[in-house]
mmCIF file of C-alpha atoms in Angstrom:
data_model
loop_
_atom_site.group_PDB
_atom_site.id
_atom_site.type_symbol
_atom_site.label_atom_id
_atom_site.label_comp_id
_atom_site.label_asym_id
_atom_site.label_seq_id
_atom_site.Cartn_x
_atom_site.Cartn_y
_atom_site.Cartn_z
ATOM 1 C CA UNK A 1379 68.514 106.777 81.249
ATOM 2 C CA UNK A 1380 69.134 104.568 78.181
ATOM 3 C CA UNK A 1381 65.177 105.312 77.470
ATOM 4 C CA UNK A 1382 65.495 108.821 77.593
ATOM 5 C CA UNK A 1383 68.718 108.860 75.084
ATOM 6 C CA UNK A 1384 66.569 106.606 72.807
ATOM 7 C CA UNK A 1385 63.362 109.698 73.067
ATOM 8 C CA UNK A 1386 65.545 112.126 73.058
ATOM 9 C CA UNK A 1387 67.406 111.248 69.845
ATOM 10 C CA UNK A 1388 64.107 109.879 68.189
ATOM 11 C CA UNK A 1389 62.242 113.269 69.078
ATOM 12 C CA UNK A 1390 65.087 115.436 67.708
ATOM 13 C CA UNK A 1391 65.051 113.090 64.344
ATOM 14 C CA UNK A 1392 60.971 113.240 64.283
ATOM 15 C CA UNK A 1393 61.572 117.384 64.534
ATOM 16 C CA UNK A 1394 63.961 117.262 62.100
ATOM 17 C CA UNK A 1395 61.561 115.105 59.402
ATOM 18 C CA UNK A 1396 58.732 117.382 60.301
ATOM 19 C CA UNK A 1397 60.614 120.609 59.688
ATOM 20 C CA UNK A 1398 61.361 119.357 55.920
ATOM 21 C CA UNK A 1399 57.982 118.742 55.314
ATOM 22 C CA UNK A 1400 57.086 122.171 57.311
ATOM 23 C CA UNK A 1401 59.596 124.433 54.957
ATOM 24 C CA UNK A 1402 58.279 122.695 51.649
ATOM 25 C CA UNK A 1403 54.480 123.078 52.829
ATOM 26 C CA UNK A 1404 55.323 126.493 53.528
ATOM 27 C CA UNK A 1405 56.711 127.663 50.676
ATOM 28 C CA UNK A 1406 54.463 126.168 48.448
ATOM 29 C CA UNK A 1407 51.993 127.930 51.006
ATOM 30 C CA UNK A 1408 53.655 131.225 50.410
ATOM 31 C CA UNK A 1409 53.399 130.983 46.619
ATOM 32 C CA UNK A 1410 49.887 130.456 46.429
ATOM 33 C CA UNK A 1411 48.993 133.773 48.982
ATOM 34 C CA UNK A 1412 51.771 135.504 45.941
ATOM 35 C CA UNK A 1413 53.841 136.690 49.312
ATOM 36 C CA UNK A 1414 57.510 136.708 48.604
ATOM 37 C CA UNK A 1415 60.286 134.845 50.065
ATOM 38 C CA UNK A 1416 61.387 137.189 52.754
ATOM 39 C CA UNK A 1417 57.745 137.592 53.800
ATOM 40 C CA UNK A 1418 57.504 133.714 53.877
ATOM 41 C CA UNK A 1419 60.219 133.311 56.289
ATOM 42 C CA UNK A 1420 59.955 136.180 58.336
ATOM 43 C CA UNK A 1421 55.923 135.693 59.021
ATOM 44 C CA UNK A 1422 55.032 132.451 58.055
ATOM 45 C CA UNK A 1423 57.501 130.449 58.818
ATOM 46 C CA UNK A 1424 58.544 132.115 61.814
ATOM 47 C CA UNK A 1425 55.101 132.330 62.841
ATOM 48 C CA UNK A 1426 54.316 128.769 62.603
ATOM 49 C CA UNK A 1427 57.518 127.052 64.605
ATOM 50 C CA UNK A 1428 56.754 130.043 67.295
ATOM 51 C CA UNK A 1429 53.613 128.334 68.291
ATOM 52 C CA UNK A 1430 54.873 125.794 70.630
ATOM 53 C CA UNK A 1431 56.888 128.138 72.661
ATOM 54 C CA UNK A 1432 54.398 130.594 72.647
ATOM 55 C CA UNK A 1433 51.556 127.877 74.212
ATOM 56 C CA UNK A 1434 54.295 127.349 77.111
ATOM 57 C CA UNK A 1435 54.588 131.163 77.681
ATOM 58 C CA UNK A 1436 50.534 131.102 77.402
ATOM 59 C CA UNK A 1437 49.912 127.769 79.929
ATOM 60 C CA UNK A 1438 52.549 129.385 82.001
ATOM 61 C CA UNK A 1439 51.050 133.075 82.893
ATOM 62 C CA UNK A 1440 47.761 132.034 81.958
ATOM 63 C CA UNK A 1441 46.981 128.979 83.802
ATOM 64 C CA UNK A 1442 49.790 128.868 86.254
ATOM 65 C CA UNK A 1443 48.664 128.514 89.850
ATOM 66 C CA UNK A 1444 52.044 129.404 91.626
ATOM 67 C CA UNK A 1445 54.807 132.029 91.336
ATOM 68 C CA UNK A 1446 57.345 129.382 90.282
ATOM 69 C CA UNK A 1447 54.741 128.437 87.174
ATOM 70 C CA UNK A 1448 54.602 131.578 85.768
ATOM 71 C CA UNK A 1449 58.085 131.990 86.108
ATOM 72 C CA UNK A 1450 58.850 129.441 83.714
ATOM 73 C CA UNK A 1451 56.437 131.557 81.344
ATOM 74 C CA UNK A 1452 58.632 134.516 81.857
ATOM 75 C CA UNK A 1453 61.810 132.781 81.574
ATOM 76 C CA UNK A 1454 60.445 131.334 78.147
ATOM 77 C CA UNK A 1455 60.201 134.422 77.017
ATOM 78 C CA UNK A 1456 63.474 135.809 77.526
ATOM 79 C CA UNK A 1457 65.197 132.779 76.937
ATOM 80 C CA UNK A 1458 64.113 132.629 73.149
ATOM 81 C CA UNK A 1459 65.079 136.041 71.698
ATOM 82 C CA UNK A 1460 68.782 134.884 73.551
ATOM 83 C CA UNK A 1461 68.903 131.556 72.086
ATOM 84 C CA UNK A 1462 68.132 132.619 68.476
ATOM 85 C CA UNK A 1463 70.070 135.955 68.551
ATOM 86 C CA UNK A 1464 73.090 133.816 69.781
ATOM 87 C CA UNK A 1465 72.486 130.521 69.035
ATOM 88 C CA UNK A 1466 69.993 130.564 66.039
ATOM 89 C CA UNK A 1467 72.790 133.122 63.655
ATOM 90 C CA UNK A 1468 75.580 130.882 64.500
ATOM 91 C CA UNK A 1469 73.473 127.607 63.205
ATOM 92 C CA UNK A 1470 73.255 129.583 59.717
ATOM 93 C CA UNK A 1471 76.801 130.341 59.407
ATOM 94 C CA UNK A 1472 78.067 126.845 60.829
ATOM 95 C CA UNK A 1473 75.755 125.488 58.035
ATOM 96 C CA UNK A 1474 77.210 127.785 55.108
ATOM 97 C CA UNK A 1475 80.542 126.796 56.158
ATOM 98 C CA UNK A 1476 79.894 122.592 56.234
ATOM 99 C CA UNK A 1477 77.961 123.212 52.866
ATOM 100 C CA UNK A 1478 80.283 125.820 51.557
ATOM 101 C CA UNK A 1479 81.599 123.195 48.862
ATOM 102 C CA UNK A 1480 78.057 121.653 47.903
ATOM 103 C CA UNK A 1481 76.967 125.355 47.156
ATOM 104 C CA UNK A 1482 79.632 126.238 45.330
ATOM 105 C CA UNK A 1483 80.553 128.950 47.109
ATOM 106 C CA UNK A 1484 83.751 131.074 46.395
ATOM 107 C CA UNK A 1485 83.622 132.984 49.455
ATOM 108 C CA UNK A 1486 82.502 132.703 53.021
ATOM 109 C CA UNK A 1487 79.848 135.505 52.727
ATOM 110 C CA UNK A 1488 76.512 134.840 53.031
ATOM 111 C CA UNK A 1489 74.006 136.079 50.219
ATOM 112 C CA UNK A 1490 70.945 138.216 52.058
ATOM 113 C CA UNK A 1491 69.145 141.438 51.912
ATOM 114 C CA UNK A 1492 71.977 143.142 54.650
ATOM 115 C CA UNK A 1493 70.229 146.201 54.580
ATOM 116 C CA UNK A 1494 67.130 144.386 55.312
ATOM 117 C CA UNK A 1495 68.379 142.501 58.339
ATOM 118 C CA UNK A 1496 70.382 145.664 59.832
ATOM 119 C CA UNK A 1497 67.291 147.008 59.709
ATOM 120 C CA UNK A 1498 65.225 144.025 61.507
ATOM 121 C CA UNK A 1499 67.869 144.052 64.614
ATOM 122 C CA UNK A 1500 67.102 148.138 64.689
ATOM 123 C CA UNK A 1501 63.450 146.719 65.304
ATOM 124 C CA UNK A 1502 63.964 144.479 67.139
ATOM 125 C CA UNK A 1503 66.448 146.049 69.417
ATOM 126 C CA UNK A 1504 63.868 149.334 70.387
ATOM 127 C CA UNK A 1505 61.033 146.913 71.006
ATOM 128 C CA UNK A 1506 63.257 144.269 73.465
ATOM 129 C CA UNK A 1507 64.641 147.382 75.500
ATOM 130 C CA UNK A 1508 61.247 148.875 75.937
ATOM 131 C CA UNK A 1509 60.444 144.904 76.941
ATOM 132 C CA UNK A 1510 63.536 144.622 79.798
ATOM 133 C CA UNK A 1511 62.994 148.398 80.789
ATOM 134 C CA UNK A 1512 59.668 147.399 81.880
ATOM 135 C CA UNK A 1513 60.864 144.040 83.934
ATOM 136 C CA UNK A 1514 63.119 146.816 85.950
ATOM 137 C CA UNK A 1515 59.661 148.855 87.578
ATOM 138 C CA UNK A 1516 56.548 148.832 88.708
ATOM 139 C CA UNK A 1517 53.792 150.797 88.730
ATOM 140 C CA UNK A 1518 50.130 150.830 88.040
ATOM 141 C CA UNK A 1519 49.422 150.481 84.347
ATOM 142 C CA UNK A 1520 51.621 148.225 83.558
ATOM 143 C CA UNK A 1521 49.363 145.320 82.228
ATOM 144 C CA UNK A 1522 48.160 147.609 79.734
ATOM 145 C CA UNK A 1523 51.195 148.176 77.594
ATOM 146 C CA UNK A 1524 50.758 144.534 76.684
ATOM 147 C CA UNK A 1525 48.722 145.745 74.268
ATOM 148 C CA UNK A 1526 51.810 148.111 72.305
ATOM 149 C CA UNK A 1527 53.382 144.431 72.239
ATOM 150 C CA UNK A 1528 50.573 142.990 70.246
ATOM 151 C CA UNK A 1529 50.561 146.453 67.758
ATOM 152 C CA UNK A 1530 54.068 146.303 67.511
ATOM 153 C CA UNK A 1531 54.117 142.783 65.582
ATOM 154 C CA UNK A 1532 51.127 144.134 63.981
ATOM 155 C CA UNK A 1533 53.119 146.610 62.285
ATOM 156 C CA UNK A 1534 55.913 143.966 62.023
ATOM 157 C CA UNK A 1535 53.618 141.491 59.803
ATOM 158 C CA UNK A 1536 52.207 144.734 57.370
ATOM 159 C CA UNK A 1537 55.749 145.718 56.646
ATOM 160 C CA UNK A 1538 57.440 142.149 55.891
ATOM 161 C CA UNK A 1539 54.372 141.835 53.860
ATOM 162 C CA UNK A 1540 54.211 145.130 51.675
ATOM 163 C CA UNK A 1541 58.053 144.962 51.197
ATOM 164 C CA UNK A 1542 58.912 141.240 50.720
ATOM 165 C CA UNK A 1543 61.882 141.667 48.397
ATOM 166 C CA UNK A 1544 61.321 138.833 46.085
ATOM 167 C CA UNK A 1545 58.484 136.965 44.089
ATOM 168 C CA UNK A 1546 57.593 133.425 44.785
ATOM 169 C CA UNK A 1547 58.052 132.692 41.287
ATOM 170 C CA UNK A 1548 61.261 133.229 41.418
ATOM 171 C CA UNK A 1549 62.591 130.764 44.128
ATOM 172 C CA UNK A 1550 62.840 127.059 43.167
ATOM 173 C CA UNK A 1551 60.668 124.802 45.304
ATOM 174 C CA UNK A 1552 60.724 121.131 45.848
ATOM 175 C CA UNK A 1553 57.422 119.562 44.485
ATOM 176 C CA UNK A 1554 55.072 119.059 47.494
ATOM 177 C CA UNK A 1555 55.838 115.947 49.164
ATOM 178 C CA UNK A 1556 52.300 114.998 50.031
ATOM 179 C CA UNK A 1557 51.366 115.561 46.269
ATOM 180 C CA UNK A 1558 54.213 114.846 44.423
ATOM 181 C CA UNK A 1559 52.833 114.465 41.407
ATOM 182 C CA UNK A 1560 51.518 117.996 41.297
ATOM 183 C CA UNK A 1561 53.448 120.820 39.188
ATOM 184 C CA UNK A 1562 51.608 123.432 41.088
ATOM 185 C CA UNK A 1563 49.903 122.187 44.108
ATOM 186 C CA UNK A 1564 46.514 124.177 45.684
ATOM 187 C CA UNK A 1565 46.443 125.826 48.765
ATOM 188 C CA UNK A 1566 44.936 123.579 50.705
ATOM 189 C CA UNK A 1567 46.862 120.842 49.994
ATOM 190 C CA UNK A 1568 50.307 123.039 50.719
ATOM 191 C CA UNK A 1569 48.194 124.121 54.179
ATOM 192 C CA UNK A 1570 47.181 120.377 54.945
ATOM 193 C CA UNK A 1571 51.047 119.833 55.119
ATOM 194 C CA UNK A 1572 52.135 122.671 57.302
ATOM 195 C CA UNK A 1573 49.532 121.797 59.516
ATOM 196 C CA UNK A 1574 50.486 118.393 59.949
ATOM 197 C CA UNK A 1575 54.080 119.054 60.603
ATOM 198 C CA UNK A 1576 53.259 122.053 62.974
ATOM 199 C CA UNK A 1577 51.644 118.739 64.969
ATOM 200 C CA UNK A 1578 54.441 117.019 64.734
ATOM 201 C CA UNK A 1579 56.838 119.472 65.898
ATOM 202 C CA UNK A 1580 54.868 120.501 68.730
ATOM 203 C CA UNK A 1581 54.450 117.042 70.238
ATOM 204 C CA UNK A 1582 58.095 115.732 69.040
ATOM 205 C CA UNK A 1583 59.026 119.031 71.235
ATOM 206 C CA UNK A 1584 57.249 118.807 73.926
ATOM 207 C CA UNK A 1585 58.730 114.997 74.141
ATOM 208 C CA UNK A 1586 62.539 116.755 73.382
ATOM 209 C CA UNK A 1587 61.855 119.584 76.435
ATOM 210 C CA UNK A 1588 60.871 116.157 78.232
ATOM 211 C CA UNK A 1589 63.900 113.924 78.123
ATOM 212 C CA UNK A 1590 66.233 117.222 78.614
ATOM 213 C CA UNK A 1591 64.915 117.825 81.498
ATOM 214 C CA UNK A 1592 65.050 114.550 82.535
ATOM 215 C CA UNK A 1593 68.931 113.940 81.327
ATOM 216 C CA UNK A 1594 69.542 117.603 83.758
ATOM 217 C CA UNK A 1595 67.705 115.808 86.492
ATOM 218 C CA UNK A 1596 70.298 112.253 86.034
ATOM 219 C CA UNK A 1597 72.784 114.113 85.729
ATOM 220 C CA UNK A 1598 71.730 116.037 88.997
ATOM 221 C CA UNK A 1599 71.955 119.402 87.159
ATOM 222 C CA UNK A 1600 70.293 122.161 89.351
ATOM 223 C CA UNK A 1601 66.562 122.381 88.169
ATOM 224 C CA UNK A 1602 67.243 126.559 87.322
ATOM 225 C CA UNK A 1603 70.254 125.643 84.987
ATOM 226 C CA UNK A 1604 67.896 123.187 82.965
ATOM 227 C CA UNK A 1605 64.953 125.621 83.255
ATOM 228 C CA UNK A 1606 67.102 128.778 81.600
ATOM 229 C CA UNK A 1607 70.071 126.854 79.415
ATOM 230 C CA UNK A 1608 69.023 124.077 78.293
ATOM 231 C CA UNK A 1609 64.756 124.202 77.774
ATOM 232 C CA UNK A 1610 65.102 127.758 75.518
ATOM 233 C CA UNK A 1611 67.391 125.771 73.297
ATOM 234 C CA UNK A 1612 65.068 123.285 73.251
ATOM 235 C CA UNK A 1613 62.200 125.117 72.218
ATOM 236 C CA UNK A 1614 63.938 126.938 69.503
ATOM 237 C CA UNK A 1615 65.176 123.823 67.679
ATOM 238 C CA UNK A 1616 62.779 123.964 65.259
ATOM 239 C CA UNK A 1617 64.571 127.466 63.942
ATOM 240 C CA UNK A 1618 66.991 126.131 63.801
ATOM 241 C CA UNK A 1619 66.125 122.591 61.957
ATOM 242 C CA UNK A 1620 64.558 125.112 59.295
ATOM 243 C CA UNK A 1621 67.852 126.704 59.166
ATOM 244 C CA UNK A 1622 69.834 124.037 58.814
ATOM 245 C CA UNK A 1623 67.170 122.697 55.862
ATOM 246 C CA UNK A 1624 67.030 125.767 53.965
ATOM 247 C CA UNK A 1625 70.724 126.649 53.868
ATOM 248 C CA UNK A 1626 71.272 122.897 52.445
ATOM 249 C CA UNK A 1627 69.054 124.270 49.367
ATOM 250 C CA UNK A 1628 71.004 127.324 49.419
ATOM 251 C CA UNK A 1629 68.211 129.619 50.517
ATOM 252 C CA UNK A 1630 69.847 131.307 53.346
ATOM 253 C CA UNK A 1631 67.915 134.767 53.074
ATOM 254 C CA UNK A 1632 65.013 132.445 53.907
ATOM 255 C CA UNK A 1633 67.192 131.206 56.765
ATOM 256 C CA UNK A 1634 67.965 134.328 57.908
ATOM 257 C CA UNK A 1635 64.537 135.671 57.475
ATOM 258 C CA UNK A 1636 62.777 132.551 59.621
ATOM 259 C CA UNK A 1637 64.868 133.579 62.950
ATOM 260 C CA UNK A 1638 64.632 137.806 62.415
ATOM 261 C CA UNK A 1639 61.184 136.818 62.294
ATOM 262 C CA UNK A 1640 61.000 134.507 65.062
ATOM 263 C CA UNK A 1641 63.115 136.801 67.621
ATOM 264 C CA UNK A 1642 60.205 139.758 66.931
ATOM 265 C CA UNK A 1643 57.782 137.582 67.763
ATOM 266 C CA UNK A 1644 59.267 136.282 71.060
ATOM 267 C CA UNK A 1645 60.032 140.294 71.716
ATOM 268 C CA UNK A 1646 55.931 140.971 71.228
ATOM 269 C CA UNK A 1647 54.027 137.863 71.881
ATOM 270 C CA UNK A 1648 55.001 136.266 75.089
ATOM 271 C CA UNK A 1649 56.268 139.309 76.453
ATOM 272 C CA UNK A 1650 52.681 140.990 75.834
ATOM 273 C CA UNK A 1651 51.077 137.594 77.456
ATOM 274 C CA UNK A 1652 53.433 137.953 80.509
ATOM 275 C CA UNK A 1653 52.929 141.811 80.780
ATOM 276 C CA UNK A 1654 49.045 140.903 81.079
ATOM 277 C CA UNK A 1655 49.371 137.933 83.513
ATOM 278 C CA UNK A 1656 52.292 138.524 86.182
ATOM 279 C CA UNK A 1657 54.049 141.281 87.431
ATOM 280 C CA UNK A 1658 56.613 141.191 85.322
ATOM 281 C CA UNK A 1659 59.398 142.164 86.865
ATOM 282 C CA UNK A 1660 63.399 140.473 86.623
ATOM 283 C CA UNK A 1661 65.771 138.672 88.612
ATOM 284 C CA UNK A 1662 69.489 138.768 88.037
ATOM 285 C CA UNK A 1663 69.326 135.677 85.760
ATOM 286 C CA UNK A 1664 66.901 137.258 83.522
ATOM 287 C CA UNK A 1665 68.727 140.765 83.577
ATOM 288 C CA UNK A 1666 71.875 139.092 82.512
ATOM 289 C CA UNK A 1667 69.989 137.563 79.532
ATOM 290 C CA UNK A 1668 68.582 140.751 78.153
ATOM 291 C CA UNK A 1669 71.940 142.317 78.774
ATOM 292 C CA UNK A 1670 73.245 139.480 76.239
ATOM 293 C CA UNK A 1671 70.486 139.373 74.596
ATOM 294 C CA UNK A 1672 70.884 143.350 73.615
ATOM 295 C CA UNK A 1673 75.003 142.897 72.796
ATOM 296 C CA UNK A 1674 74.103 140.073 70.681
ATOM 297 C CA UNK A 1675 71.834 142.458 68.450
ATOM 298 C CA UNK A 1676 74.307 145.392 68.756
ATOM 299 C CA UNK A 1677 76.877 142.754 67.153
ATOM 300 C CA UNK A 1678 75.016 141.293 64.771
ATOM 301 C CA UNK A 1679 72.925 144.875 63.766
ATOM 302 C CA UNK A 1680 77.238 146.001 63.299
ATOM 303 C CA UNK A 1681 77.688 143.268 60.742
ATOM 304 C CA UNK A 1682 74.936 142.976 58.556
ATOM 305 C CA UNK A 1683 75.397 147.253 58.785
ATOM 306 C CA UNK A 1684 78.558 147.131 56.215
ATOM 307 C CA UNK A 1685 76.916 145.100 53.704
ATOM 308 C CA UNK A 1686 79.305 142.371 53.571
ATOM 309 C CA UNK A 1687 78.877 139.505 56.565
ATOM 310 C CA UNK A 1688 81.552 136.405 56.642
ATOM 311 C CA UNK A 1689 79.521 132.956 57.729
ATOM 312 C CA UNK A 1690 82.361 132.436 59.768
ATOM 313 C CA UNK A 1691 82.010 135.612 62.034
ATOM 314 C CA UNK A 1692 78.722 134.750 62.194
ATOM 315 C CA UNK A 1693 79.538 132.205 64.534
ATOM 316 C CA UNK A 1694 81.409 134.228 66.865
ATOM 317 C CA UNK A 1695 77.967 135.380 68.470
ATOM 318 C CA UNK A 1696 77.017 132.137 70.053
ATOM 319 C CA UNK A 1697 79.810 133.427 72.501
ATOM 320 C CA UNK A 1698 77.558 135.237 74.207
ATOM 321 C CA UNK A 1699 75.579 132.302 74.859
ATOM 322 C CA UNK A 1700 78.688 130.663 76.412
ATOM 323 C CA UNK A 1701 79.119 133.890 78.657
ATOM 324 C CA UNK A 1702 75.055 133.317 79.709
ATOM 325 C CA UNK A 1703 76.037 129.726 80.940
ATOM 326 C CA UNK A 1704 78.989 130.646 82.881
ATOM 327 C CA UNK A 1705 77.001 133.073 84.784
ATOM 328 C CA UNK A 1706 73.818 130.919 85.403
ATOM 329 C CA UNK A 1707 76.021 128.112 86.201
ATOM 330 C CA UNK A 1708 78.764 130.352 88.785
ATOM 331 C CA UNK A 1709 77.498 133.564 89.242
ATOM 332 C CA UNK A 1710 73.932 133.263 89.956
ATOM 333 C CA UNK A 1711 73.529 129.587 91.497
ATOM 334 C CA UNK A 1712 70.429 128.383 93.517
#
């Protein structure tokens, strides 16, 4: 047990160092393609920290041999548009309220595109009931509407892109911390260092899912409570690292951006890989969590709606997260 505390913590801290190197690299990444700051959060960004969970969802439904295998791939990818619609917004407004003073902020409200991100929950909202609808029935052709999944971030990708709100130029960025003597680094050098970190994270992850599991298993958790609570929250972390990073600089649009963009892809991605693979079709656990899943949105889509969101109330969503414990943990036990 002592050994798993010690890998547990020291993954978590390697994540953690990775993801500062991952948001520098990537901005100075974003500058050199000229995309803007929303378009660097909300596709690059979210893009790159999806990888790892999107390989699980992949190895799951792909390679999976047994039912229970490609269950975990299915459960991945419900589990991470819950985490970060619950979870993932309260990390940004914790994190604007411990660095409220160090900002110099006057008021709790955060400072974002609101029309922008009402507008991101609207997407994301119609493509994640279409996704649940389809985990309800059966029938024939199923498989195929994978493929609306994949066009659906498609579309996703060409409209951050041709409406990013802001210019690169315009955002201060850290000098490159693999060339620090460089005013204006190339793009390879700013890709060398996202690349590296995305290897870090994924194998600093894949050691964090690890010693969860194996701190559920000592502390004779049931295997289903780790497999829904804890590993989504596990596999999101680095969202949430970048959150916690780039609110510290005061960049919370790019905050924001990182896990709108994250949630579409878990509501496209994996869910298109699982449509192809299994049968895709829900239990009560997963029901619950794109019930929870689809109140979280509502709530949030409510807020950023009026233009004016409080960091504070922001936090109130991880409730909902709460509620998906209680049941997994009472209602629906194994």
């Amino acid at each position: 047990m002592f050994l798993t505390l010690i890998l547990f913590f020291s993954s978590a801290g390697a994540i953690y160092l990775a993801c500062e190197y991952f948001v520098n690299g990537i901005e100075w990444f974003g500058r050199r393609l000229n995309l803007g700051a929303t378009a660097v959060g909300s596709v690059l960004a979210a893009f790159g920290t999806a990888l790892p969970e999107s390989a699980v969802t992949f190895m799951s439904v792909v390679f999976g041999t047994t039912p229970d295998q490609k269950d975990i791939g299915v459960g991945a990818a419900m589990g991470g548009p819950l985490v970060l619609a619950t979870l993932g917004y309260a990390v940004v407004g914790l994190a604007l309220l411990f660095h409220r003073r160090r900002l110099e902020r006057d008021t709790h409200h955060i400072h974002a595109d609101h029309v922008r991100l009402s507008r991101d929950q609207v997407a994301f909202l119609a493509v994640f009931v279409v996704k649940v609808g389809l985990g309800l029935v059966a029938f024939a052709i199923k498989p195929w509407l994978g493929i609306l999944f994949l066009a659906a971030y498609a579309i996703y990708v060409w409209r951050e892109i041709q409406e990013s709100d802001t210019a690169p130029e315009e955002e201060e960025i850290e000098l490159l911390k693999i060339r620090p003597s460089e005013l204006e680094p190339s793009l390879k050098w700013a890709g060398l260092q996202v690349t590296l970190a995305l290897i870090v994270i994924s194998a600093a992850s894949h050691v964090f899912v690890g010693q969860l599991e194996s701190i559920g298993t000592n502390l004779q958790w049931p295997p289903h409570l780790v497999a829904l609570l804890l590993s989504p929250v596990a596999t999101e972390l680095p969202e949430m690292m970048n959150a916690l990073i780039w609110i510290r600089q005061g960049k919370e649009r790019l905050a924001l951006a990182n896990i709108s963009g994250a949630m579409m892809i878990q509501a496209t991605i994996p869910s298109a890989l699982g449509i192809f693979f299994t049968p895709w079709l829900f239990d009560g656990p997963l029901v619950a969590a794109g019930v929870l899943t689809t109140l979280a949105i509502v709530f949030l889509w409510q807020l950023f709606r009026r233009g004016a969101v409080d960091s504070r109330v922001l936090i109130a969503v991880s409730a909902l997260y709460g509620v998906f414990a209680l049941l997994i943990a009472f209602y629906f036990p194994r």
